[in-house]
mmCIF file of C-alpha atoms and ligand atoms in Angstrom:
data_model
loop_
_atom_site.group_PDB
_atom_site.id
_atom_site.type_symbol
_atom_site.label_atom_id
_atom_site.label_comp_id
_atom_site.label_asym_id
_atom_site.label_seq_id
_atom_site.Cartn_x
_atom_site.Cartn_y
_atom_site.Cartn_z
ATOM 1 C CA MET A 1 190.582 112.454 38.058
ATOM 2 C CA THR A 2 193.496 115.230 38.482
ATOM 3 C CA PRO A 3 194.186 117.511 35.919
ATOM 4 C CA ARG A 4 197.748 115.431 35.994
ATOM 5 C CA ALA A 5 196.054 111.653 35.906
ATOM 6 C CA TRP A 6 194.059 113.304 32.747
ATOM 7 C CA ALA A 7 197.389 114.426 30.976
ATOM 8 C CA ALA A 8 199.037 111.223 31.995
ATOM 9 C CA GLY A 9 195.829 109.094 30.249
ATOM 10 C CA THR A 10 195.853 111.794 27.229
ATOM 11 C CA LEU A 11 199.808 111.193 26.762
ATOM 12 C CA VAL A 12 199.413 107.321 26.650
ATOM 13 C CA VAL A 13 196.222 107.516 24.322
ATOM 14 C CA LEU A 14 197.989 109.997 21.730
ATOM 15 C CA LEU A 15 201.153 107.793 21.828
ATOM 16 C CA VAL A 16 199.255 105.058 20.965
ATOM 17 C CA LEU A 17 197.402 107.168 17.847
ATOM 18 C CA LEU A 18 201.713 108.442 16.956
ATOM 19 C CA ALA A 19 202.578 104.868 16.815
ATOM 20 C CA VAL A 20 199.215 103.662 14.797
ATOM 21 C CA TYR A 21 199.588 106.098 12.556
ATOM 22 C CA ALA A 22 203.419 105.624 11.888
ATOM 23 C CA ALA A 23 202.572 102.440 11.636
ATOM 24 C CA VAL A 24 200.173 102.577 8.779
ATOM 25 C CA SER A 25 201.662 105.890 7.078
ATOM 26 C CA ILE A 26 205.574 105.054 7.122
ATOM 27 C CA PRO A 27 206.556 102.734 4.097
ATOM 28 C CA TRP A 28 208.612 100.287 6.976
ATOM 29 C CA HIS A 29 209.804 98.057 3.476
ATOM 30 C CA ARG A 30 212.783 99.378 1.782
ATOM 31 C CA PRO A 31 213.628 98.878 -1.553
ATOM 32 C CA PRO A 32 216.123 97.203 -2.197
ATOM 33 C CA ALA A 33 219.815 99.362 -2.940
ATOM 34 C CA PRO A 34 222.589 96.287 -2.507
ATOM 35 C CA ARG A 35 226.205 97.097 -0.888
ATOM 36 C CA ALA A 36 227.966 95.393 -3.945
ATOM 37 C CA ASP A 37 225.552 97.607 -5.847
ATOM 38 C CA GLN A 38 226.850 100.932 -3.499
ATOM 39 C CA LEU A 39 230.545 100.096 -3.883
ATOM 40 C CA ALA A 40 230.353 99.446 -8.021
ATOM 41 C CA ALA A 41 228.468 102.672 -7.950
ATOM 42 C CA LEU A 42 230.707 104.849 -5.571
ATOM 43 C CA GLY A 43 233.882 102.694 -7.568
ATOM 44 C CA ARG A 44 232.956 104.723 -10.955
ATOM 45 C CA LEU A 45 232.292 108.347 -9.244
ATOM 46 C CA PRO A 46 235.155 110.100 -9.973
ATOM 47 C CA GLY A 47 237.805 109.584 -6.767
ATOM 48 C CA GLU A 48 238.953 113.247 -7.054
ATOM 49 C CA GLN A 49 235.135 114.313 -6.303
ATOM 50 C CA VAL A 50 234.557 111.802 -3.898
ATOM 51 C CA ALA A 51 237.776 112.805 -2.591
ATOM 52 C CA ARG A 52 236.977 116.761 -2.563
ATOM 53 C CA ALA A 53 233.270 116.013 -1.305
ATOM 54 C CA ARG A 54 234.626 114.459 1.752
ATOM 55 C CA GLU A 55 236.994 117.530 2.326
ATOM 56 C CA PHE A 56 234.297 119.750 2.535
ATOM 57 C CA HIS A 57 231.975 117.469 4.570
ATOM 58 C CA SER A 58 235.428 117.488 7.140
ATOM 59 C CA ALA A 59 235.497 121.268 7.023
ATOM 60 C CA LEU A 60 231.851 121.347 7.591
ATOM 61 C CA ARG A 61 231.673 119.451 10.984
ATOM 62 C CA PRO A 62 233.363 121.521 13.388
ATOM 63 C CA GLY A 63 231.146 124.411 12.092
ATOM 64 C CA SER A 64 227.951 122.059 12.656
ATOM 65 C CA TYR A 65 228.784 120.010 15.433
ATOM 66 C CA GLY A 66 230.728 123.140 17.494
ATOM 67 C CA ALA A 67 226.889 125.033 17.121
ATOM 68 C CA MET A 68 225.069 122.115 18.050
ATOM 69 C CA GLY A 69 227.388 121.707 21.120
ATOM 70 C CA ILE A 70 227.653 125.610 22.038
ATOM 71 C CA GLY A 71 224.159 125.530 21.448
ATOM 72 C CA LEU A 72 222.898 122.479 23.807
ATOM 73 C CA ILE A 73 225.415 124.402 26.542
ATOM 74 C CA VAL A 74 223.797 127.703 26.387
ATOM 75 C CA ALA A 75 219.886 126.137 26.660
ATOM 76 C CA LEU A 76 221.564 123.688 29.704
ATOM 77 C CA VAL A 77 222.925 126.989 31.392
ATOM 78 C CA LEU A 78 219.783 128.680 30.403
ATOM 79 C CA GLY A 79 217.273 125.964 31.554
ATOM 80 C CA LEU A 80 218.639 124.401 34.401
ATOM 81 C CA THR A 81 219.909 127.767 36.710
ATOM 82 C CA PRO A 82 218.196 130.863 37.195
ATOM 83 C CA ALA A 83 220.051 132.345 34.223
ATOM 84 C CA GLY A 84 216.874 132.145 32.041
ATOM 85 C CA ALA A 85 214.240 133.792 34.412
ATOM 86 C CA TRP A 86 217.070 136.311 35.499
ATOM 87 C CA LEU A 87 216.534 137.163 31.206
ATOM 88 C CA VAL A 88 212.829 136.815 30.976
ATOM 89 C CA GLU A 89 212.617 139.249 34.241
ATOM 90 C CA LEU A 90 215.056 141.816 33.027
ATOM 91 C CA ALA A 91 212.767 141.327 29.310
ATOM 92 C CA GLY A 92 210.294 142.384 31.539
ATOM 93 C CA ARG A 93 211.063 145.148 33.701
ATOM 94 C CA PRO A 94 210.242 148.104 31.344
ATOM 95 C CA PHE A 95 206.983 146.764 31.049
ATOM 96 C CA GLY A 96 206.807 145.927 34.946
ATOM 97 C CA GLY A 97 206.952 142.929 34.965
ATOM 98 C CA ASN A 98 204.009 142.672 33.056
ATOM 99 C CA TRP A 99 203.495 138.776 32.170
ATOM 100 C CA VAL A 100 202.935 139.452 28.780
ATOM 101 C CA ALA A 101 206.110 141.052 27.753
ATOM 102 C CA ARG A 102 207.652 138.732 29.736
ATOM 103 C CA ALA A 103 206.394 135.443 27.915
ATOM 104 C CA VAL A 104 206.812 137.364 24.096
ATOM 105 C CA LEU A 105 209.948 139.700 24.915
ATOM 106 C CA GLY A 106 211.515 137.044 27.274
ATOM 107 C CA GLY A 107 210.882 133.687 25.135
ATOM 108 C CA LEU A 108 212.679 136.578 22.291
ATOM 109 C CA PHE A 109 215.645 137.100 24.395
ATOM 110 C CA VAL A 110 216.060 133.779 25.356
ATOM 111 C CA THR A 111 215.928 132.023 21.937
ATOM 112 C CA LEU A 112 218.071 135.415 20.592
ATOM 113 C CA ALA A 113 221.102 134.331 23.424
ATOM 114 C CA GLY A 114 221.217 130.733 21.331
ATOM 115 C CA GLU A 115 221.345 132.488 18.196
ATOM 116 C CA VAL A 116 223.871 135.211 18.850
ATOM 117 C CA VAL A 117 226.421 132.367 20.469
ATOM 118 C CA THR A 118 226.388 129.819 17.694
ATOM 119 C CA LEU A 119 226.339 132.820 15.202
ATOM 120 C CA PRO A 120 230.046 132.392 14.723
ATOM 121 C CA PHE A 121 229.642 129.080 13.981
ATOM 122 C CA ALA A 122 227.307 129.807 11.133
ATOM 123 C CA ALA A 123 230.181 132.568 9.947
ATOM 124 C CA TRP A 124 232.663 129.761 10.103
ATOM 125 C CA ARG A 125 230.540 127.393 7.858
ATOM 126 C CA HIS A 126 229.340 129.917 5.388
ATOM 127 C CA THR A 127 233.118 130.549 4.516
ATOM 128 C CA VAL A 128 233.471 126.986 4.098
ATOM 129 C CA VAL A 129 230.149 126.533 1.633
ATOM 130 C CA VAL A 130 231.746 129.765 -0.682
ATOM 131 C CA ARG A 131 235.514 128.460 -0.276
ATOM 132 C CA TYR A 132 234.103 125.248 -2.081
ATOM 133 C CA GLY A 133 231.869 127.099 -4.642
ATOM 134 C CA ILE A 134 228.415 125.605 -3.236
ATOM 135 C CA SER A 135 227.031 129.467 -2.103
ATOM 136 C CA THR A 136 227.192 132.525 -4.731
ATOM 137 C CA GLN A 137 226.475 134.747 -1.507
ATOM 138 C CA GLY A 138 228.636 137.407 -0.103
ATOM 139 C CA TRP A 139 228.604 139.149 3.362
ATOM 140 C CA GLY A 140 225.796 140.811 2.682
ATOM 141 C CA ALA A 141 223.373 138.936 1.389
ATOM 142 C CA TRP A 142 224.168 136.353 3.714
ATOM 143 C CA SER A 143 223.346 138.987 6.476
ATOM 144 C CA VAL A 144 219.857 139.783 5.145
ATOM 145 C CA ASP A 145 219.115 136.163 5.042
ATOM 146 C CA LEU A 146 219.940 135.282 8.554
ATOM 147 C CA LEU A 147 218.145 138.769 9.477
ATOM 148 C CA LYS A 148 215.464 137.342 7.098
ATOM 149 C CA SER A 149 214.722 133.957 9.085
ATOM 150 C CA TRP A 150 215.573 135.707 12.743
ATOM 151 C CA ALA A 151 212.400 138.324 11.700
ATOM 152 C CA VAL A 152 210.231 135.194 10.433
ATOM 153 C CA GLY A 153 211.143 133.540 13.497
ATOM 154 C CA ALA A 154 210.442 135.957 15.363
ATOM 155 C CA VAL A 155 206.699 136.606 14.447
ATOM 156 C CA ILE A 156 205.910 132.784 14.011
ATOM 157 C CA GLY A 157 208.026 133.030 17.914
ATOM 158 C CA ALA A 158 205.913 135.908 19.159
ATOM 159 C CA VAL A 159 202.184 134.499 17.702
ATOM 160 C CA ALA A 160 203.372 130.843 19.656
ATOM 161 C CA LEU A 161 204.652 132.609 22.634
ATOM 162 C CA LEU A 162 201.804 134.801 23.583
ATOM 163 C CA GLY A 163 199.105 131.845 22.592
ATOM 164 C CA PHE A 164 200.871 129.219 25.233
ATOM 165 C CA TYR A 165 201.255 132.221 28.028
ATOM 166 C CA THR A 166 197.718 133.388 27.639
ATOM 167 C CA ILE A 167 196.862 129.417 27.595
ATOM 168 C CA THR A 168 198.862 128.732 30.714
ATOM 169 C CA HIS A 169 197.691 132.187 32.325
ATOM 170 C CA PHE A 170 194.459 131.805 32.271
ATOM 171 C CA ALA A 171 194.006 128.014 32.891
ATOM 172 C CA PRO A 172 197.162 126.999 35.198
ATOM 173 C CA ARG A 173 195.524 123.237 35.989
ATOM 174 C CA TRP A 174 194.541 122.321 32.672
ATOM 175 C CA TRP A 175 197.054 124.437 29.894
ATOM 176 C CA TRP A 176 198.206 121.164 28.761
ATOM 177 C CA ALA A 177 195.055 120.093 26.959
ATOM 178 C CA PHE A 178 194.439 123.815 25.060
ATOM 179 C CA GLY A 179 198.171 123.465 24.836
ATOM 180 C CA ALA A 180 198.521 120.420 22.953
ATOM 181 C CA VAL A 181 195.461 121.102 20.287
ATOM 182 C CA GLY A 182 196.918 124.785 19.689
ATOM 183 C CA ALA A 183 200.185 123.318 19.258
ATOM 184 C CA ALA A 184 198.870 121.096 17.216
ATOM 185 C CA GLY A 185 196.571 123.311 15.195
ATOM 186 C CA LEU A 186 199.677 125.532 14.583
ATOM 187 C CA VAL A 187 201.890 122.820 13.336
ATOM 188 C CA VAL A 188 198.809 122.571 10.730
ATOM 189 C CA LEU A 189 198.129 125.875 9.858
ATOM 190 C CA LEU A 190 202.393 126.429 9.247
ATOM 191 C CA SER A 191 202.167 123.826 7.092
ATOM 192 C CA PHE A 192 199.644 125.477 4.802
ATOM 193 C CA VAL A 193 200.881 129.302 5.406
ATOM 194 C CA LEU A 194 204.493 128.262 5.051
ATOM 195 C CA PRO A 195 205.490 127.884 1.625
ATOM 196 C CA VAL A 196 202.750 130.502 0.556
ATOM 197 C CA LEU A 197 204.100 133.334 3.108
ATOM 198 C CA VAL A 198 207.599 132.192 3.844
ATOM 199 C CA GLU A 199 209.395 130.733 0.864
ATOM 200 C CA PRO A 200 208.818 133.783 -1.047
ATOM 201 C CA VAL A 201 210.501 136.113 1.566
ATOM 202 C CA PHE A 202 213.498 134.372 0.136
ATOM 203 C CA ASN A 203 213.249 133.296 -3.039
ATOM 204 C CA LYS A 204 211.491 134.598 -6.222
ATOM 205 C CA PHE A 205 208.868 132.083 -7.689
ATOM 206 C CA THR A 206 207.973 131.655 -10.964
ATOM 207 C CA PRO A 207 206.121 129.806 -13.197
ATOM 208 C CA MET A 208 208.125 127.019 -15.375
ATOM 209 C CA ALA A 209 208.334 128.722 -18.657
ATOM 210 C CA ASP A 210 206.459 127.372 -21.822
ATOM 211 C CA GLY A 211 208.263 125.105 -24.127
ATOM 212 C CA PRO A 212 209.274 121.245 -24.133
ATOM 213 C CA LEU A 213 210.340 120.476 -20.497
ATOM 214 C CA ARG A 214 207.660 122.260 -18.844
ATOM 215 C CA SER A 215 205.271 120.030 -21.074
ATOM 216 C CA SER A 216 206.458 117.235 -20.450
ATOM 217 C CA LEU A 217 206.557 117.777 -16.463
ATOM 218 C CA ILE A 218 202.871 118.593 -16.666
ATOM 219 C CA GLU A 219 202.022 115.104 -18.975
ATOM 220 C CA LEU A 220 204.062 113.595 -16.621
ATOM 221 C CA ALA A 221 202.090 114.634 -13.685
ATOM 222 C CA ASP A 222 198.435 113.548 -15.495
ATOM 223 C CA ARG A 223 200.340 110.002 -16.295
ATOM 224 C CA ASP A 224 200.917 109.846 -12.515
ATOM 225 C CA GLY A 225 197.124 110.763 -12.076
ATOM 226 C CA VAL A 226 198.403 113.841 -9.251
ATOM 227 C CA PRO A 227 196.986 116.956 -9.966
ATOM 228 C CA VAL A 228 199.500 119.826 -10.439
ATOM 229 C CA ARG A 229 198.414 123.103 -10.686
ATOM 230 C CA ASP A 230 201.996 124.237 -11.250
ATOM 231 C CA VAL A 231 205.190 124.026 -11.709
ATOM 232 C CA LEU A 232 207.520 126.965 -10.569
ATOM 233 C CA VAL A 233 210.983 127.841 -10.674
ATOM 234 C CA ALA A 234 212.971 129.427 -7.593
ATOM 235 C CA ASP A 235 215.776 131.575 -8.376
ATOM 236 C CA ALA A 236 217.995 129.837 -5.973
ATOM 237 C CA SER A 237 221.169 131.274 -7.835
ATOM 238 C CA ARG A 238 221.173 134.033 -6.202
ATOM 239 C CA ARG A 239 222.131 132.166 -3.516
ATOM 240 C CA THR A 240 223.902 128.831 -4.451
ATOM 241 C CA LYS A 241 225.167 126.448 -6.779
ATOM 242 C CA ALA A 242 222.883 123.853 -5.243
ATOM 243 C CA VAL A 243 220.514 122.081 -7.445
ATOM 244 C CA ASN A 244 216.767 120.796 -5.775
ATOM 245 C CA ALA A 245 213.547 120.416 -6.438
ATOM 246 C CA TYR A 246 210.863 120.164 -3.471
ATOM 247 C CA VAL A 247 207.110 119.682 -3.437
ATOM 248 C CA SER A 248 205.271 121.747 -0.305
ATOM 249 C CA GLY A 249 202.150 123.068 1.107
ATOM 250 C CA LEU A 250 199.150 121.197 0.953
ATOM 251 C CA GLY A 251 195.221 121.147 -1.163
ATOM 252 C CA PRO A 252 195.284 124.094 -2.563
ATOM 253 C CA THR A 253 198.868 125.015 -1.477
ATOM 254 C CA ARG A 254 200.711 122.768 -2.899
ATOM 255 C CA ARG A 255 203.439 123.318 -5.693
ATOM 256 C CA ILE A 256 206.452 121.772 -7.152
ATOM 257 C CA VAL A 257 209.569 123.977 -7.057
ATOM 258 C CA VAL A 258 212.523 123.197 -9.332
ATOM 259 C CA TYR A 259 215.723 125.383 -8.707
ATOM 260 C CA ASP A 260 216.584 127.293 -11.352
ATOM 261 C CA THR A 261 219.895 125.888 -10.814
ATOM 262 C CA MET A 262 218.766 122.718 -11.983
ATOM 263 C CA ILE A 263 217.074 123.720 -15.099
ATOM 264 C CA THR A 264 220.729 124.945 -16.205
ATOM 265 C CA GLU A 265 222.584 122.373 -14.340
ATOM 266 C CA ALA A 266 220.877 119.595 -14.837
ATOM 267 C CA THR A 267 219.743 117.767 -18.934
ATOM 268 C CA PRO A 268 215.592 117.918 -19.149
ATOM 269 C CA ASP A 269 215.350 114.039 -18.560
ATOM 270 C CA GLU A 270 217.205 114.426 -15.287
ATOM 271 C CA VAL A 271 214.986 117.266 -14.380
ATOM 272 C CA VAL A 272 212.100 114.714 -15.589
ATOM 273 C CA SER A 273 213.729 112.301 -13.124
ATOM 274 C CA VAL A 274 213.513 114.971 -10.451
ATOM 275 C CA VAL A 275 209.862 115.736 -10.412
ATOM 276 C CA ALA A 276 208.689 112.671 -10.808
ATOM 277 C CA HIS A 277 210.705 111.931 -7.677
ATOM 278 C CA GLU A 278 208.721 115.007 -6.077
ATOM 279 C CA LEU A 279 205.441 113.741 -7.293
ATOM 280 C CA GLY A 280 206.076 110.452 -5.336
ATOM 281 C CA HIS A 281 205.459 112.652 -2.353
ATOM 282 C CA ALA A 282 202.591 114.629 -3.856
ATOM 283 C CA LYS A 283 200.872 111.403 -4.620
ATOM 284 C CA ASP A 284 201.748 109.172 -1.233
ATOM 285 C CA GLY A 285 200.678 112.576 0.637
ATOM 286 C CA ASP A 286 204.117 112.816 2.314
ATOM 287 C CA VAL A 287 203.551 116.204 3.329
ATOM 288 C CA LEU A 288 200.291 115.369 4.631
ATOM 289 C CA VAL A 289 202.063 112.811 7.007
ATOM 290 C CA GLY A 290 204.573 114.483 7.566
ATOM 291 C CA THR A 291 202.074 117.527 9.358
ATOM 292 C CA VAL A 292 199.389 114.424 11.106
ATOM 293 C CA LEU A 293 202.775 113.227 12.836
ATOM 294 C CA GLY A 294 204.580 116.775 13.434
ATOM 295 C CA ALA A 295 200.913 117.579 15.010
ATOM 296 C CA LEU A 296 200.728 114.455 17.135
ATOM 297 C CA GLY A 297 204.249 115.114 18.090
ATOM 298 C CA THR A 298 204.102 118.499 18.953
ATOM 299 C CA ALA A 299 200.589 117.674 21.126
ATOM 300 C CA VAL A 300 202.962 114.787 23.115
ATOM 301 C CA ALA A 301 205.376 117.061 23.500
ATOM 302 C CA VAL A 302 203.511 119.786 25.356
ATOM 303 C CA ILE A 303 201.541 117.210 27.569
ATOM 304 C CA ALA A 304 205.400 115.284 28.271
ATOM 305 C CA LEU A 305 206.658 119.017 29.375
ATOM 306 C CA TYR A 306 203.383 119.277 31.697
ATOM 307 C CA LEU A 307 204.089 116.221 33.105
ATOM 308 C CA LEU A 308 208.339 117.109 33.412
ATOM 309 C CA GLY A 309 207.307 120.167 34.551
ATOM 310 C CA SER A 310 205.656 118.823 38.056
ATOM 311 C CA TRP A 311 209.420 117.977 38.807
ATOM 312 C CA ALA A 312 210.210 119.821 41.884
ATOM 313 C CA GLY A 313 213.912 119.621 41.509
ATOM 314 C CA LEU A 314 214.274 120.594 37.863
ATOM 315 C CA LEU A 315 211.616 123.914 38.897
ATOM 316 C CA ARG A 316 214.181 124.337 41.945
ATOM 317 C CA LEU A 317 217.658 123.998 39.249
ATOM 318 C CA ALA A 318 215.596 126.858 37.320
ATOM 319 C CA GLY A 319 214.307 128.639 40.153
ATOM 320 C CA VAL A 320 210.697 129.130 39.435
ATOM 321 C CA ASP A 321 207.446 127.858 40.663
ATOM 322 C CA SER A 322 205.956 126.455 37.487
ATOM 323 C CA ILE A 323 206.937 125.507 34.264
ATOM 324 C CA GLY A 324 204.054 127.485 32.785
ATOM 325 C CA GLU A 325 205.083 130.584 33.620
ATOM 326 C CA PRO A 326 206.962 132.865 30.979
ATOM 327 C CA ARG A 327 209.966 132.817 33.817
ATOM 328 C CA ALA A 328 210.871 129.026 33.003
ATOM 329 C CA ILE A 329 210.478 129.682 28.890
ATOM 330 C CA GLY A 330 214.526 128.814 29.232
ATOM 331 C CA LEU A 331 213.458 125.357 31.363
ATOM 332 C CA MET A 332 211.685 124.962 28.802
ATOM 333 C CA LEU A 333 213.616 125.401 26.123
ATOM 334 C CA ALA A 334 216.519 122.952 27.246
ATOM 335 C CA ILE A 335 214.357 120.356 27.346
ATOM 336 C CA VAL A 336 212.738 120.973 23.843
ATOM 337 C CA SER A 337 217.047 121.314 22.592
ATOM 338 C CA VAL A 338 217.518 118.067 24.324
ATOM 339 C CA ALA A 339 214.022 116.024 22.796
ATOM 340 C CA GLY A 340 215.112 117.426 19.926
ATOM 341 C CA LEU A 341 218.384 115.871 19.801
ATOM 342 C CA LEU A 342 216.828 112.783 20.715
ATOM 343 C CA ALA A 343 214.049 112.950 18.391
ATOM 344 C CA GLY A 344 216.703 113.739 15.761
ATOM 345 C CA PRO A 345 217.894 110.344 14.217
ATOM 346 C CA ALA A 346 214.349 108.608 14.569
ATOM 347 C CA GLN A 347 213.479 112.152 11.542
ATOM 348 C CA ALA A 348 216.070 111.155 10.367
ATOM 349 C CA PHE A 349 215.155 107.337 9.752
ATOM 350 C CA LEU A 350 211.636 107.560 9.016
ATOM 351 C CA SER A 351 212.515 110.845 6.360
ATOM 352 C CA ARG A 352 215.018 108.361 4.515
ATOM 353 C CA ARG A 353 212.413 105.900 4.398
ATOM 354 C CA ILE A 354 209.775 107.935 2.590
ATOM 355 C CA GLU A 355 212.415 109.357 0.359
ATOM 356 C CA ALA A 356 213.407 105.966 -0.709
ATOM 357 C CA ARG A 357 209.505 105.403 -1.262
ATOM 358 C CA ALA A 358 209.949 108.398 -3.962
ATOM 359 C CA ASP A 359 212.739 107.393 -5.276
ATOM 360 C CA GLU A 360 210.817 104.206 -6.082
ATOM 361 C CA HIS A 361 207.919 106.158 -7.435
ATOM 362 C CA ALA A 362 210.240 108.057 -9.715
ATOM 363 C CA LEU A 363 212.111 105.086 -11.156
ATOM 364 C CA VAL A 364 208.281 103.283 -11.909
ATOM 365 C CA LEU A 365 207.102 106.246 -13.178
ATOM 366 C CA THR A 366 209.959 107.230 -16.089
ATOM 367 C CA GLY A 367 210.873 103.471 -16.413
ATOM 368 C CA ASP A 368 213.972 104.939 -16.527
ATOM 369 C CA PRO A 369 217.066 103.951 -13.886
ATOM 370 C CA ALA A 370 219.460 104.997 -16.436
ATOM 371 C CA THR A 371 218.556 108.521 -16.491
ATOM 372 C CA PHE A 372 217.550 107.953 -12.436
ATOM 373 C CA GLU A 373 221.225 106.730 -11.789
ATOM 374 C CA ALA A 374 222.639 109.503 -13.849
ATOM 375 C CA MET A 375 220.650 111.791 -11.880
ATOM 376 C CA GLN A 376 221.971 110.736 -8.396
ATOM 377 C CA ARG A 377 225.264 110.808 -9.940
ATOM 378 C CA ARG A 378 224.614 114.727 -11.092
ATOM 379 C CA LEU A 379 222.939 115.692 -7.570
ATOM 380 C CA GLY A 380 225.889 114.660 -5.526
ATOM 381 C CA THR A 381 228.267 116.196 -7.818
ATOM 382 C CA VAL A 382 226.822 119.920 -7.877
ATOM 383 C CA ASN A 383 225.826 119.651 -4.498
ATOM 384 C CA LEU A 384 229.526 118.304 -3.144
ATOM 385 C CA SER A 385 227.670 115.574 -0.745
ATOM 386 C CA ASP A 386 229.585 112.403 0.135
ATOM 387 C CA PRO A 387 228.404 109.910 -1.501
ATOM 388 C CA ASP A 388 229.159 107.036 0.933
ATOM 389 C CA PRO A 389 228.731 108.670 4.192
ATOM 390 C CA PRO A 390 230.293 107.413 7.613
ATOM 391 C CA THR A 391 227.626 105.486 9.103
ATOM 392 C CA TRP A 392 227.440 107.032 12.816
ATOM 393 C CA GLU A 393 226.663 111.175 10.253
ATOM 394 C CA TYR A 394 224.432 109.086 8.671
ATOM 395 C CA LEU A 395 222.467 107.111 11.237
ATOM 396 C CA ILE A 396 222.147 110.888 13.246
ATOM 397 C CA SER A 397 221.319 113.111 10.172
ATOM 398 C CA ALA A 398 220.296 111.942 6.709
ATOM 399 C CA SER A 399 217.171 113.047 5.954
ATOM 400 C CA HIS A 400 217.689 111.173 2.273
ATOM 401 C CA PRO A 401 219.396 107.225 1.359
ATOM 402 C CA SER A 402 223.095 108.596 0.242
ATOM 403 C CA THR A 403 224.272 108.966 -3.373
ATOM 404 C CA VAL A 404 225.400 105.602 -3.604
ATOM 405 C CA GLU A 405 222.147 103.728 -2.168
ATOM 406 C CA ARG A 406 219.929 105.534 -4.950
ATOM 407 C CA MET A 407 222.405 104.441 -7.239
ATOM 408 C CA ALA A 408 222.193 101.301 -5.885
ATOM 409 C CA ALA A 409 218.756 100.902 -5.919
ATOM 410 C CA ALA A 410 218.437 102.162 -9.565
ATOM 411 C CA ARG A 411 220.554 99.031 -10.322
ATOM 412 C CA ALA A 412 218.256 96.783 -8.812
ATOM 413 C CA TYR A 413 215.654 98.134 -9.940
ATOM 414 C CA ALA A 414 216.392 97.731 -13.724
ATOM 415 C CA ARG A 415 217.397 93.966 -12.439
ATOM 416 C CA GLY A 416 213.386 93.467 -11.758
ATOM 417 C CA GLU A 417 214.270 93.610 -8.005
ATOM 418 C CA ARG A 418 211.315 94.880 -5.544
HETATM 419 ZN ZN1 LIG B 501 212.277 113.677 -1.246
#
């Protein structure tokens, strides 16, 4: 059997594994959130606030979709013309065209090109979130954050590029196998490492101060049977007025993080309700599910890339001999960008199902749908989210059920509907 046939066979096996794992780990049943309740909830929100949230999102759209469109065009130009290969050669030239220099610097160069052309759109978005009072950052702090995220991306990217092209260099026929294992391993590693090493680059985390709130959160976690070592507070207020909480990390790195804005903006009962949602993620192992799906999906992507890379027409367009050479980085990024756009709605769909289950967990754990609904109203108000976004936008990008869906789920739960 040829390496190509093995790759095709492995791809099929991984796709079956992915489908089976998704089938058993994703909560396909969605707790009821009747449309009638959604409309009733929407009707009770102050009209002025709903209008302002919608205005805010229309103001953001040109920046968001502009960046998406231009980013895609640049990726396609760099990938489907010899421009990407030329950029990689340019980056490697001071080093005599050495393959390591081409791989790492060329890769960062091509990625940076995409970042730079979308920068004006990011700046535009920043002016909008400042104008609507969501962001509290001036241009200085905004630029520092941007540079930090580029630096983090460059470090992770350099490791990934060096690893990937070392494999393609030394195993030109079988790199897909080692690459799939390596890329999946990197996803798992990042899942452990990001919360510990990367999140502190952007925020300071301090254990929540002793007091009635902390006690009730620890008591809640105990009652839920979820081992939580600590509840941390992030100093999000130095960047945003938005409120949020999340759970990240696996095993020993798992932590529940509450924004400091949440503690000042919401009532203690509402904070309990949000943390109950986060405990749902911990209890159902949602971070693990996301990591496994991410690792399998990444392995599938590497092998699909290898198989697509034997398509002579694509290679000719990019002016390269093989998808495994550093000069083909542009082509690879173009394929990844298109695949990412196509996979986005599916990822959002899975995420919404998982989020709806965590909401249900919060309702069961606290037994307090009224506070849950109040908390959703608060989240929507403070974060200026569109409580009932347009269907097309919801389908392509919403990672959570909408505010009115979440309020309706609380109402249905209160009536005993499951
Ligand atoms: Zn959640």
